[in-house]
Amino acid sequence: DNLTCSEKVEAEININENKLKVYVSPINEGFLSQNYRLIQFHQNLQELFEPTPNMFTFDSIIGKSRKITEAKEIASNVAKTDAAVLIFGESGTGKELFAQAIHNASDRRNEPFIAINCGALPAEIVESELFGYEEGSFTGALKGGKIGKLEAASGGTIFLDEIESMPIQDQIKLLRVLSTGRIQRIGSTEEIPINIRLISATKKDLLEEADKGQFRDDLYFRISTFTVELPPLRDREGDIALLAEEFISKYSLKYNKTQVQMCDEFLDILLNYHWRGNVRELENTIEHAIILLG
């Protein structure tokens, strides 16, 4: 039967084994059009609530050097709590890998892990991404509004990478969320309770950023109950060879190459290189070399 524009359709949607009841008004009088809209709505919700794929554990972190072992031990111990964690390290040292490992070793492992890179977002949309918004709250707002990442991560873990890039005004709002356990969408007066575990990451000294007026020191102390410092690859004695062997095996399989053996000359080059991009640069280098093999 056809539906009038004043009627609503009740639907039950399964998201991560949780049932969500929604009421959707048709966009016109045809049920086919309504059904299409509901399917699109379902797909958007699934995408929003789906945890980050390819989740890593501490077993995924390759290395036996003293510094990486110490970092894994600290992270493993803090994973058993809900304490806020700040992961510090240069680009390419594996900050998100550690964040996922902490989540997977916690009691929240079956709940969402949602990551957001503060440095990849234009400053003007950070607030709407984090907190969400109501319909009509600003020009260009989606019909029906949008759930923010903080709300979507409730029950699980929110990972804020490059948190030093978060605008000051959003730092103030995040501090309030961490203090009250509630969020308020843009354009709404309603406060929504949330339960999140916060893991942040940075490549900068946040206290130095605070001294320059770029980061709030009160937020720093709120997010750094525990700090996990990840060493650069050049300081991980013995790990370059282990990582290189792992990446050679991975990309030989991916590109259907006969298993490649690493010669001493090639290893010496790897050991004597500075690796400004750390593990990420090493992996890219190995992939590049495997592709070029005949």
Short mmCIF file of N, CA and C in Angstrom, two decimals, residues 121-201:
data_model
loop_
_atom_site.label_atom_id
_atom_site.label_comp_id
_atom_site.label_asym_id
_atom_site.label_seq_id
_atom_site.Cartn_x
_atom_site.Cartn_y
_atom_site.Cartn_z
N LEU A 121 41.10 16.67 9.31
CA LEU A 121 39.81 17.35 9.15
C LEU A 121 39.99 18.86 9.13
N PRO A 122 39.28 19.55 8.25
CA PRO A 122 39.27 21.01 8.32
C PRO A 122 38.75 21.45 9.69
N ALA A 123 39.33 22.51 10.24
CA ALA A 123 39.00 22.93 11.60
C ALA A 123 37.51 23.18 11.79
N GLU A 124 36.83 23.64 10.71
CA GLU A 124 35.43 24.02 10.86
C GLU A 124 34.49 22.82 10.97
N ILE A 125 34.95 21.61 10.67
CA ILE A 125 34.04 20.46 10.76
C ILE A 125 34.42 19.48 11.89
N VAL A 126 35.47 19.78 12.63
CA VAL A 126 35.88 18.90 13.73
C VAL A 126 34.74 18.76 14.74
N GLU A 127 34.10 19.88 15.09
CA GLU A 127 33.03 19.84 16.09
C GLU A 127 31.88 18.95 15.64
N SER A 128 31.43 19.10 14.38
CA SER A 128 30.30 18.30 13.92
C SER A 128 30.66 16.82 13.82
N GLU A 129 31.91 16.50 13.48
CA GLU A 129 32.34 15.11 13.42
C GLU A 129 32.36 14.48 14.81
N LEU A 130 32.82 15.24 15.79
CA LEU A 130 32.93 14.71 17.15
C LEU A 130 31.59 14.64 17.85
N PHE A 131 30.80 15.71 17.76
CA PHE A 131 29.60 15.84 18.58
C PHE A 131 28.30 15.59 17.82
N GLY A 132 28.36 15.60 16.49
CA GLY A 132 27.13 15.44 15.73
C GLY A 132 26.31 16.71 15.72
N TYR A 133 25.16 16.66 15.05
CA TYR A 133 24.32 17.85 14.96
C TYR A 133 22.89 17.46 14.68
N GLU A 134 21.99 18.42 14.94
CA GLU A 134 20.57 18.25 14.67
C GLU A 134 20.25 18.79 13.28
N GLU A 135 19.17 18.31 12.73
CA GLU A 135 18.72 18.79 11.42
C GLU A 135 18.48 20.30 11.48
N GLY A 136 18.98 21.00 10.44
CA GLY A 136 18.76 22.44 10.34
C GLY A 136 19.63 23.28 11.23
N SER A 137 20.63 22.67 11.88
CA SER A 137 21.45 23.45 12.83
C SER A 137 22.42 24.38 12.12
N PHE A 138 22.71 24.11 10.85
CA PHE A 138 23.57 25.01 10.07
C PHE A 138 23.35 24.72 8.59
N THR A 139 23.79 25.62 7.75
CA THR A 139 23.65 25.45 6.31
C THR A 139 24.42 24.22 5.86
N GLY A 140 23.74 23.34 5.15
CA GLY A 140 24.38 22.13 4.67
C GLY A 140 24.21 20.93 5.58
N ALA A 141 23.55 21.12 6.73
CA ALA A 141 23.33 20.00 7.65
C ALA A 141 22.42 18.97 6.99
N LEU A 142 22.74 17.70 7.18
CA LEU A 142 21.96 16.63 6.58
C LEU A 142 20.56 16.57 7.19
N LYS A 143 19.60 16.17 6.38
CA LYS A 143 18.25 15.98 6.88
C LYS A 143 18.27 14.86 7.92
N GLY A 144 17.67 15.10 9.03
CA GLY A 144 17.69 14.13 10.11
C GLY A 144 18.85 14.28 11.06
N GLY A 145 19.82 15.16 10.71
CA GLY A 145 20.98 15.36 11.57
C GLY A 145 22.00 14.25 11.41
N LYS A 146 22.96 14.22 12.32
CA LYS A 146 24.05 13.25 12.23
C LYS A 146 24.57 12.92 13.62
N ILE A 147 24.81 11.64 13.86
CA ILE A 147 25.41 11.21 15.12
C ILE A 147 26.90 11.45 15.06
N GLY A 148 27.47 12.04 16.11
CA GLY A 148 28.90 12.29 16.15
C GLY A 148 29.69 11.05 16.54
N LYS A 149 30.99 11.11 16.31
CA LYS A 149 31.86 9.96 16.61
C LYS A 149 31.89 9.63 18.09
N LEU A 150 31.82 10.63 18.96
CA LEU A 150 31.83 10.37 20.40
C LEU A 150 30.61 9.56 20.82
N GLU A 151 29.46 9.95 20.29
CA GLU A 151 28.24 9.23 20.62
C GLU A 151 28.25 7.83 20.03
N ALA A 152 28.76 7.70 18.81
CA ALA A 152 28.80 6.39 18.15
C ALA A 152 29.75 5.43 18.87
N ALA A 153 30.76 5.97 19.54
CA ALA A 153 31.74 5.13 20.23
C ALA A 153 31.31 4.74 21.63
N SER A 154 30.16 5.22 22.08
CA SER A 154 29.73 4.96 23.45
C SER A 154 29.69 3.46 23.73
N GLY A 155 30.27 3.08 24.85
CA GLY A 155 30.41 1.68 25.21
C GLY A 155 31.76 1.12 24.82
N GLY A 156 32.40 1.79 23.86
CA GLY A 156 33.69 1.32 23.36
C GLY A 156 34.79 2.35 23.52
N THR A 157 35.62 2.47 22.49
CA THR A 157 36.82 3.30 22.54
C THR A 157 36.80 4.32 21.42
N ILE A 158 37.15 5.57 21.74
CA ILE A 158 37.35 6.60 20.73
C ILE A 158 38.84 6.89 20.67
N PHE A 159 39.40 6.86 19.47
CA PHE A 159 40.83 7.13 19.28
C PHE A 159 40.98 8.44 18.53
N LEU A 160 41.59 9.42 19.17
CA LEU A 160 41.80 10.74 18.57
C LEU A 160 43.27 10.89 18.20
N ASP A 161 43.56 10.67 16.93
CA ASP A 161 44.93 10.79 16.44
C ASP A 161 45.24 12.24 16.11
N GLU A 162 46.51 12.61 16.24
CA GLU A 162 46.95 13.99 16.01
C GLU A 162 46.08 14.97 16.79
N ILE A 163 45.89 14.67 18.06
CA ILE A 163 45.00 15.49 18.89
C ILE A 163 45.53 16.90 19.03
N GLU A 164 46.82 17.11 18.79
CA GLU A 164 47.39 18.47 18.87
C GLU A 164 46.79 19.39 17.82
N SER A 165 46.15 18.82 16.79
CA SER A 165 45.55 19.63 15.73
C SER A 165 44.13 20.06 16.03
N MET A 166 43.56 19.58 17.13
CA MET A 166 42.19 19.94 17.47
C MET A 166 42.09 21.43 17.83
N PRO A 167 41.15 22.16 17.22
CA PRO A 167 40.99 23.58 17.54
C PRO A 167 40.71 23.79 19.03
N ILE A 168 41.16 24.92 19.55
CA ILE A 168 41.03 25.22 20.98
C ILE A 168 39.58 25.16 21.44
N GLN A 169 38.65 25.70 20.65
CA GLN A 169 37.25 25.71 21.07
C GLN A 169 36.69 24.30 21.21
N ASP A 170 37.18 23.38 20.38
CA ASP A 170 36.74 21.99 20.47
C ASP A 170 37.44 21.27 21.62
N GLN A 171 38.65 21.69 21.94
CA GLN A 171 39.32 21.15 23.12
C GLN A 171 38.52 21.45 24.38
N ILE A 172 37.97 22.65 24.46
CA ILE A 172 37.16 23.03 25.62
C ILE A 172 35.93 22.14 25.73
N LYS A 173 35.27 21.89 24.59
CA LYS A 173 34.07 21.05 24.61
C LYS A 173 34.40 19.60 24.92
N LEU A 174 35.55 19.11 24.43
CA LEU A 174 35.96 17.75 24.73
C LEU A 174 36.26 17.61 26.22
N LEU A 175 36.89 18.61 26.79
CA LEU A 175 37.20 18.58 28.22
C LEU A 175 35.92 18.46 29.04
N ARG A 176 34.88 19.16 28.63
CA ARG A 176 33.61 19.08 29.35
C ARG A 176 32.99 17.68 29.22
N VAL A 177 33.09 17.10 28.03
CA VAL A 177 32.58 15.74 27.83
C VAL A 177 33.29 14.76 28.76
N LEU A 178 34.60 14.89 28.85
CA LEU A 178 35.37 13.98 29.70
C LEU A 178 35.06 14.20 31.17
N SER A 179 34.67 15.42 31.52
CA SER A 179 34.36 15.73 32.92
C SER A 179 32.96 15.28 33.31
N THR A 180 32.01 15.38 32.37
CA THR A 180 30.60 15.12 32.70
C THR A 180 30.08 13.79 32.17
N GLY A 181 30.76 13.23 31.15
CA GLY A 181 30.25 12.01 30.53
C GLY A 181 29.02 12.26 29.69
N ARG A 182 28.84 13.48 29.22
CA ARG A 182 27.68 13.83 28.40
C ARG A 182 28.11 14.66 27.20
N ILE A 183 27.38 14.51 26.11
CA ILE A 183 27.63 15.33 24.93
C ILE A 183 26.36 16.08 24.55
N GLN A 184 26.55 17.12 23.79
CA GLN A 184 25.42 17.90 23.29
C GLN A 184 25.66 18.13 21.81
N ARG A 185 24.75 17.62 20.98
CA ARG A 185 24.90 17.83 19.55
C ARG A 185 24.74 19.30 19.20
N ILE A 186 25.35 19.71 18.10
CA ILE A 186 25.19 21.07 17.61
C ILE A 186 23.72 21.31 17.31
N GLY A 187 23.19 22.41 17.79
CA GLY A 187 21.79 22.75 17.53
C GLY A 187 20.82 22.12 18.49
N SER A 188 21.31 21.41 19.51
CA SER A 188 20.42 20.74 20.46
C SER A 188 20.66 21.28 21.87
N THR A 189 19.62 21.25 22.69
CA THR A 189 19.77 21.61 24.10
C THR A 189 19.79 20.36 24.98
N GLU A 190 19.62 19.20 24.35
CA GLU A 190 19.58 17.94 25.11
C GLU A 190 21.00 17.41 25.33
N GLU A 191 21.27 16.97 26.54
CA GLU A 191 22.55 16.34 26.84
C GLU A 191 22.38 14.82 26.82
N ILE A 192 23.28 14.16 26.12
CA ILE A 192 23.19 12.71 25.93
C ILE A 192 24.32 12.04 26.72
N PRO A 193 24.01 11.13 27.63
CA PRO A 193 25.07 10.45 28.37
C PRO A 193 25.83 9.47 27.47
N ILE A 194 27.14 9.44 27.60
CA ILE A 194 27.95 8.49 26.84
C ILE A 194 28.97 7.84 27.78
N ASN A 195 29.45 6.70 27.37
CA ASN A 195 30.45 5.96 28.14
C ASN A 195 31.56 5.55 27.19
N ILE A 196 32.65 6.31 27.20
CA ILE A 196 33.75 6.05 26.26
C ILE A 196 35.07 5.86 27.00
N ARG A 197 35.94 5.14 26.33
CA ARG A 197 37.34 5.07 26.75
C ARG A 197 38.14 5.89 25.73
N LEU A 198 38.89 6.87 26.20
CA LEU A 198 39.61 7.76 25.30
C LEU A 198 41.07 7.34 25.18
N ILE A 199 41.51 7.16 23.93
CA ILE A 199 42.92 7.00 23.62
C ILE A 199 43.29 8.10 22.64
N SER A 200 44.30 8.86 22.97
CA SER A 200 44.75 9.95 22.11
C SER A 200 46.16 9.66 21.63
N ALA A 201 46.56 10.32 20.55
CA ALA A 201 47.91 10.15 20.03
C ALA A 201 48.43 11.48 19.53
#
